[in-house]
Structure formats: structure tokens, C-alpha cells
mmCIF file of C-alpha atoms in Angstrom:
data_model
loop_
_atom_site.group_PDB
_atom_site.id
_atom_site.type_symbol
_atom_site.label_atom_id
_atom_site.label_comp_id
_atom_site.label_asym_id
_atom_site.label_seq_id
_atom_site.Cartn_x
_atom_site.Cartn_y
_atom_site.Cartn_z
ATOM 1 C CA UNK G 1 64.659 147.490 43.165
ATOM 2 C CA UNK G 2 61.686 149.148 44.151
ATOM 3 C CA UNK G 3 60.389 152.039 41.760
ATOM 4 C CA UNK G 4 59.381 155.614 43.803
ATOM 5 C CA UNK G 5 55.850 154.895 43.542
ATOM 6 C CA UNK G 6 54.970 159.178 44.609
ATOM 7 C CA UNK G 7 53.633 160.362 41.443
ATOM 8 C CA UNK G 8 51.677 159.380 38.545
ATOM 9 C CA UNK G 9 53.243 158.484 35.546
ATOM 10 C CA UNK G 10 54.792 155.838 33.144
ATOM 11 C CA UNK G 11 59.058 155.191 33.337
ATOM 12 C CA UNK G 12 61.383 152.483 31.724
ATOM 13 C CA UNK G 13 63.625 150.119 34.032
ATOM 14 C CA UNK G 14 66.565 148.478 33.105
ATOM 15 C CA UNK G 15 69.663 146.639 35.099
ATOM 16 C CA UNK G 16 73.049 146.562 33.591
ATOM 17 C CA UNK G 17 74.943 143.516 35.001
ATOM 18 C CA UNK G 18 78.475 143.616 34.839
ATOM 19 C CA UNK G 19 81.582 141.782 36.336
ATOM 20 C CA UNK G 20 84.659 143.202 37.087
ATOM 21 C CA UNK G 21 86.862 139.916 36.492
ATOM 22 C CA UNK G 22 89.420 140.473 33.486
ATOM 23 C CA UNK G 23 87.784 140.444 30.218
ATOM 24 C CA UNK G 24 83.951 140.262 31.798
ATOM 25 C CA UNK G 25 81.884 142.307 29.995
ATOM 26 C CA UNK G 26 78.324 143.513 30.650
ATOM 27 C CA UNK G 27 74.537 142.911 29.519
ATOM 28 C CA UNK G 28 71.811 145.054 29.672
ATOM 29 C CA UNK G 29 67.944 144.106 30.541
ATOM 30 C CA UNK G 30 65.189 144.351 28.660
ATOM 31 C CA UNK G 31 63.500 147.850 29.901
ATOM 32 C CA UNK G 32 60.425 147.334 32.100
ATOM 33 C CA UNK G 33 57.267 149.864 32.198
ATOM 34 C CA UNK G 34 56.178 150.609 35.824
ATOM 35 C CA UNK G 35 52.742 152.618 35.566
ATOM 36 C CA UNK G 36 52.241 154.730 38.723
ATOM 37 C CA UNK G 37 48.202 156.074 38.872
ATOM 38 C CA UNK G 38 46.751 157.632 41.362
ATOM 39 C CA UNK G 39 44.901 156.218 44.444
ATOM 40 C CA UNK G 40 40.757 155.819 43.463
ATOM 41 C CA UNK G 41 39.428 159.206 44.119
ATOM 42 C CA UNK G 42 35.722 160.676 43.675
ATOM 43 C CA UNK G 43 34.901 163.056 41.062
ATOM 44 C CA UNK G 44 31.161 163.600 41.530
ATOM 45 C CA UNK G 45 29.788 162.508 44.827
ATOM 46 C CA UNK G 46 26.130 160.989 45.517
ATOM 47 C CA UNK G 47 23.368 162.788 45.500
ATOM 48 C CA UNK G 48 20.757 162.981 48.260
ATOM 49 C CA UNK G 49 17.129 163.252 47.339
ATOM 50 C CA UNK G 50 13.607 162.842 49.382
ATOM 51 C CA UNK G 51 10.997 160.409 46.911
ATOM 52 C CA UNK G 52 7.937 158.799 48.168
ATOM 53 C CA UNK G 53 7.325 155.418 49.508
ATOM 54 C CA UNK G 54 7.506 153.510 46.427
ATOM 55 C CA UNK G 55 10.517 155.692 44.432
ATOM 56 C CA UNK G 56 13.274 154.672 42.427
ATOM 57 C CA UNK G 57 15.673 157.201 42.353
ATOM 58 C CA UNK G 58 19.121 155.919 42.248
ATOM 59 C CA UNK G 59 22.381 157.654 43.862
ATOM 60 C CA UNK G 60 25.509 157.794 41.766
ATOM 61 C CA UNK G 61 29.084 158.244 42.309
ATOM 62 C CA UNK G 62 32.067 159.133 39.788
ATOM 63 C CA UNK G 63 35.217 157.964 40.606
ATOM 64 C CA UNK G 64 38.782 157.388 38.647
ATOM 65 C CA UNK G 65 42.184 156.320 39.692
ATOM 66 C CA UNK G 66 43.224 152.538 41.040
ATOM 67 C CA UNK G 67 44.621 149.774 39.297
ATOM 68 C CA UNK G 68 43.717 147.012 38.156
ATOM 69 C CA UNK G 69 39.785 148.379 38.315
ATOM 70 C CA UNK G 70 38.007 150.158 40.998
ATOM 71 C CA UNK G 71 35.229 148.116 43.158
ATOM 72 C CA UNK G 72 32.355 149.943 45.177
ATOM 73 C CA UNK G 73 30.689 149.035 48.126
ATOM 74 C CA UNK G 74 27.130 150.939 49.263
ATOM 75 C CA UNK G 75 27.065 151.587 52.800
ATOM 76 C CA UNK G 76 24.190 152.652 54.983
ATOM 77 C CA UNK G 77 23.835 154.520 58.568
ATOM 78 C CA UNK G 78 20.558 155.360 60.602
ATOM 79 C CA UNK G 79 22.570 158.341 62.115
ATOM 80 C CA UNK G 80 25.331 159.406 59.160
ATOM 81 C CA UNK G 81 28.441 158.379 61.584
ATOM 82 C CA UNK G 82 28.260 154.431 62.064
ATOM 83 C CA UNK G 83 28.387 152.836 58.255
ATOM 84 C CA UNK G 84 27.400 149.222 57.628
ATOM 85 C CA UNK G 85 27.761 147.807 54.083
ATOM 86 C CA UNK G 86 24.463 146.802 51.996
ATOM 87 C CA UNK G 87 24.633 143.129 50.495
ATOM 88 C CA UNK G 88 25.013 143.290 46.627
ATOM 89 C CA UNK G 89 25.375 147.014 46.317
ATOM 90 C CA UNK G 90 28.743 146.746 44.281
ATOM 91 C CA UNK G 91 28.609 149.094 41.368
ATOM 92 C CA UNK G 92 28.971 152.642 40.866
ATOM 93 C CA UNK G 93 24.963 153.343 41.073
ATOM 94 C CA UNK G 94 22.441 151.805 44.294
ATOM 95 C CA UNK G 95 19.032 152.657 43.971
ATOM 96 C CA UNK G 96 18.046 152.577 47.959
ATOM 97 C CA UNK G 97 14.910 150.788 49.257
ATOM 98 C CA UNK G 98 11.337 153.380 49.619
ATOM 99 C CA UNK G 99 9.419 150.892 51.337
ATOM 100 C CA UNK G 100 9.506 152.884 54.887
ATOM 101 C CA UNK G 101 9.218 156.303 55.398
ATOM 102 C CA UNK G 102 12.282 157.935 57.328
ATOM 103 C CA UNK G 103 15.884 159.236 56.594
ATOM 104 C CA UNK G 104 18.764 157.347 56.078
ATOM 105 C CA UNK G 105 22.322 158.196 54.897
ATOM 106 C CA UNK G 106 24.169 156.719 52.121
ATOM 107 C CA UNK G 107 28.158 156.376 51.240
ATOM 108 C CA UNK G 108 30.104 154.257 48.831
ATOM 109 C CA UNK G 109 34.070 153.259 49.310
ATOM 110 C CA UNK G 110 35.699 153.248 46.202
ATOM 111 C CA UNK G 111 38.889 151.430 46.164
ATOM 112 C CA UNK G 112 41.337 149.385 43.715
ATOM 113 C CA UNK G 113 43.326 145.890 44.633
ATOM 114 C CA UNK G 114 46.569 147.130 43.135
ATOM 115 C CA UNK G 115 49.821 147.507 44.908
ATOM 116 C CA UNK G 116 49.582 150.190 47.064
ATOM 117 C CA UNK G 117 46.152 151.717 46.073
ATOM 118 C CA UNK G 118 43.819 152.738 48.944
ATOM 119 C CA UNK G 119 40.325 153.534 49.141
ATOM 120 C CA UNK G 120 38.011 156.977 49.568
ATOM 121 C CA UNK G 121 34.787 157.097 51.494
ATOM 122 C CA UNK G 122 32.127 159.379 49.178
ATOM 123 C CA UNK G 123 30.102 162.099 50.984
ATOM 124 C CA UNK G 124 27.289 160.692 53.551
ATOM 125 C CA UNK G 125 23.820 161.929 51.861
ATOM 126 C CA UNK G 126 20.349 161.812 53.062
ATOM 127 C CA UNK G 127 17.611 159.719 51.275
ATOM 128 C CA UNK G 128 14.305 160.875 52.807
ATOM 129 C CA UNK G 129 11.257 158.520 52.305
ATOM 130 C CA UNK G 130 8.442 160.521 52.692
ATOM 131 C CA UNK G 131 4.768 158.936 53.117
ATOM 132 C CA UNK G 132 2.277 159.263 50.519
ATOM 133 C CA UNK G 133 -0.099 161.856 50.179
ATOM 134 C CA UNK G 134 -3.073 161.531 52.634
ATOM 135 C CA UNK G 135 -5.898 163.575 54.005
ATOM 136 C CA UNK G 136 -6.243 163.999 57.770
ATOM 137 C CA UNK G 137 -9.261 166.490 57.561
ATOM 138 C CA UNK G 138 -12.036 165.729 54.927
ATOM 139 C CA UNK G 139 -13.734 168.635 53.130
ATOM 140 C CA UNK G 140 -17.491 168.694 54.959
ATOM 141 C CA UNK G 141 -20.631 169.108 53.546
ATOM 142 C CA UNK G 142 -22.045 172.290 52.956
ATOM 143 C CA UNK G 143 -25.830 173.917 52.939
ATOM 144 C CA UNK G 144 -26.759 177.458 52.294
ATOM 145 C CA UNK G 145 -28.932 179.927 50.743
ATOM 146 C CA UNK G 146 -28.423 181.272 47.101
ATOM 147 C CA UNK G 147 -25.358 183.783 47.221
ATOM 148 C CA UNK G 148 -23.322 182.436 50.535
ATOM 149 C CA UNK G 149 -20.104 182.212 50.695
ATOM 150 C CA UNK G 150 -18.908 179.200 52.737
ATOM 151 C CA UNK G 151 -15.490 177.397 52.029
ATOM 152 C CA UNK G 152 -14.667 173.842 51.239
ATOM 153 C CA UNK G 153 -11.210 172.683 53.102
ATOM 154 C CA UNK G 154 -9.127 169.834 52.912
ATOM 155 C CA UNK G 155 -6.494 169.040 55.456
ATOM 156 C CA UNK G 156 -3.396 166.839 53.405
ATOM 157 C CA UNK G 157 0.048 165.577 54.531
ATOM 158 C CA UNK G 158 2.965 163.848 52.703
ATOM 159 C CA UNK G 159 3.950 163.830 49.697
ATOM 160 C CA UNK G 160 7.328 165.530 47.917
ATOM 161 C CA UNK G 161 8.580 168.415 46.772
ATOM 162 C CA UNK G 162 5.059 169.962 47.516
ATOM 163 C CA UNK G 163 1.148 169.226 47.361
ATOM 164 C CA UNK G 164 -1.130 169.965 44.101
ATOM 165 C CA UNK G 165 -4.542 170.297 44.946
ATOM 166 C CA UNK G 166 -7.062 170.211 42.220
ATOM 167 C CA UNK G 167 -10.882 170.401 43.564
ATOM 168 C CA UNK G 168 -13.847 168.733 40.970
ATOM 169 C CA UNK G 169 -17.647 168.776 40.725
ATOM 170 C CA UNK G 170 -19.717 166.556 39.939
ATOM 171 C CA UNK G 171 -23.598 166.709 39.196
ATOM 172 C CA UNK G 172 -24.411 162.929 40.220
ATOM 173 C CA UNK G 173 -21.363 161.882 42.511
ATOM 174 C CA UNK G 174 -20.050 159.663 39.964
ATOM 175 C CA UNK G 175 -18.428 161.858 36.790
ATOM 176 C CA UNK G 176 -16.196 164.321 38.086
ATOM 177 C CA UNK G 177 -14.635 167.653 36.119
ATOM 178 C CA UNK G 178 -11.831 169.598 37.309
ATOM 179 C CA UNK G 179 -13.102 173.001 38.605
ATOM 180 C CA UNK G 180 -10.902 175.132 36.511
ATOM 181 C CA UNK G 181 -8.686 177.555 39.597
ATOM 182 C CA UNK G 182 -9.527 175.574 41.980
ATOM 183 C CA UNK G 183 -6.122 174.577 42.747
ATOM 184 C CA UNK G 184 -5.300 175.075 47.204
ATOM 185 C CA UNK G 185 -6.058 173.805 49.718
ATOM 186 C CA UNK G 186 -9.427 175.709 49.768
ATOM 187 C CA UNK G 187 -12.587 175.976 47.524
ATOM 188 C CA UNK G 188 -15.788 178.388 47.750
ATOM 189 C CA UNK G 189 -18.400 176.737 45.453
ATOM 190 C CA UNK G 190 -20.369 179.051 43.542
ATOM 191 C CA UNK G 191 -23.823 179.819 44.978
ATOM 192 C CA UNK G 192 -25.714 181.712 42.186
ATOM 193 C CA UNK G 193 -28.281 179.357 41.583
ATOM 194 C CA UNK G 194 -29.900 176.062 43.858
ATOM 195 C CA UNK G 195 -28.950 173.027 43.443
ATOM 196 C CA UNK G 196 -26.416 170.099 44.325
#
């Protein structure tokens, strides 16, 4: 006999043999426990996330159902449609490679061994390795007459969520202060007195 395996759920089994011959009697089974659980499913999906080259962030999936145990299996596409499966990426966290900067997408299939138990693909996600800061436009050097007004600039790229700027001074080009508000992309350098 094979138990209706369509919901969840614990039931008892038992057989009752009999014969019908004159004077046969009957014996009953022991009762057997079929356990019917649901197929693996996902109950919080990855998480994309952009990190510089160099991060460790780690994507994580939470998942229930299967029998005997679930097993997961990273996957990884240039182009979130064709999926290839990352050597060694077999638990329910992967903490994806920031050694090149560029997008990739990220899934996990979650499945169980058990009779009858299928698998679930998680969400696709984005993991964006973003370069470094750098500056593509140095600040230049500036001369001018007590009281002008010209601008220091830097040009900067990279980076995530966001650059921080934070200009200094410095009265022998070795021990720098921060230049308390000085904090774009921007600087004017007091002029009130000469000097360097």
C-alpha cells in the first residue's frame, strides 16, 4: 500500500490479515508512522548587495521542509537567466568572490533526497563589485593674493554606497590635520594672511 502522500502530517498504518477458511482467524500489524512534510521551500531569500573589491559580505537563504535534510547548491550567472553551480558552495550561506569589479547574479537550489521531495530555485540577486575609490582629477596648485577666493577640486570615482571627502592642511607637507567642514568634493582655502 502506498500512503496519499498530498498533505503534511503524521498517520498510523496497520494491515489486518485474515483467512476465510473455517475456523481461520485474523492478526493485526504492528501500526506504522508515515510522516508526510512538505517539499523544501524558501522562507527568506538572498540578499543582493554592491561591496568593494576586496568585501566579504555573505548572501543567505532560509529554507524548511524536505526529508531526510535539505542540501544547497550556490549557483552563478553573468546575465541572471543561464545558472551554473559554484564548486563547494553547499551550505545555506556563500560569501561570493570581490576580486573583479562587475555584476553577477546569485541563486541557491534547496532540495531534500527523500521520497518524493523536490527542489526550489531562490530569487536571482545582484552582487555588484564596485572598484575602489580613486581620483581621476587631482586638486592643482593654487597662487593668489591675500583675500582671493580660488577653489581646490578633486575629481573621485568608485567606491559604495557614496564618497566621503575630508580635505587636510598641512604646514610642512608631511603632518596633516583635517580641515574641520571641509567635507565635498570642493575646498576654498582661507586667504587672510600669506603663506603656504
Amino acid at each position: 500500500y502506498a500512503p496519499p502522500a498530498s498533505t503534511a502530517g503524521t498517520l498510523f498504518y496497520r494491515v489486518i490479515v485474515s483467512a476465510s477458511g473455517n475456523g481461520c482467524g485474523s492478526a493485526t500489524s504492528n501500526p506504522a508512522t508515515v510522516v508526510t512534510v512538505a517539499d523544501p521551500g524558501i522562507s527568506a531569500q538572498p540578499t543582493g548587495f554592491s561591496e568593494c573589491l576586496g568585501g566579504t559580505q555573505t548572501l543567505t537563504v532560509t529554507a524548511t521542509g524536505g526529508t531526510p535534510s535539505l542540501t544547497y547548491q550556490w549557483q552563478s550567472s553573468p546575465d541572471n537567466v543561464t545558472f551554473t553551480s559554484i564548486s563547494g558552495a553547499t551550505i545555506a550561506t556563500y560569501t561570493p568572490p570581490a576580486t573583479v569589479a562587475g555584476t553577477t547574479y546569485y541563486r541557491v537550489v534547496v532540495s531534500a533526497s527523500g521520497n518524493g521531495c523536490g527542489s526550489v530555485n531562490s530569487n536571482g540577486v545582484a552582487v555588484n563589485i564596485i572598484a575602489d575609490p580613486g581620483i581621476s582629477a587631482q586638486p592643482a596648485n593654487i597662487s593668489e593674493c591675500v583675500g582671493g577666493s580660488q577653489s581646490l577640486s578633486v575629481t573621485a570615482s568608485g567606491g559604495t554606497p557614496s564618497l566621503a571627502y575630508q580635505w587636510q592642511s598641512s604646514p610642512d607637507n608631511v603632518t596633516f590635520s583635517n580641515v574641520s567642514g571641509a567635507t565635498s568634493a570642493s575646498y576654498t582655502p582661507p586667504s587672510a594672511a600669506a603663506g603656504t
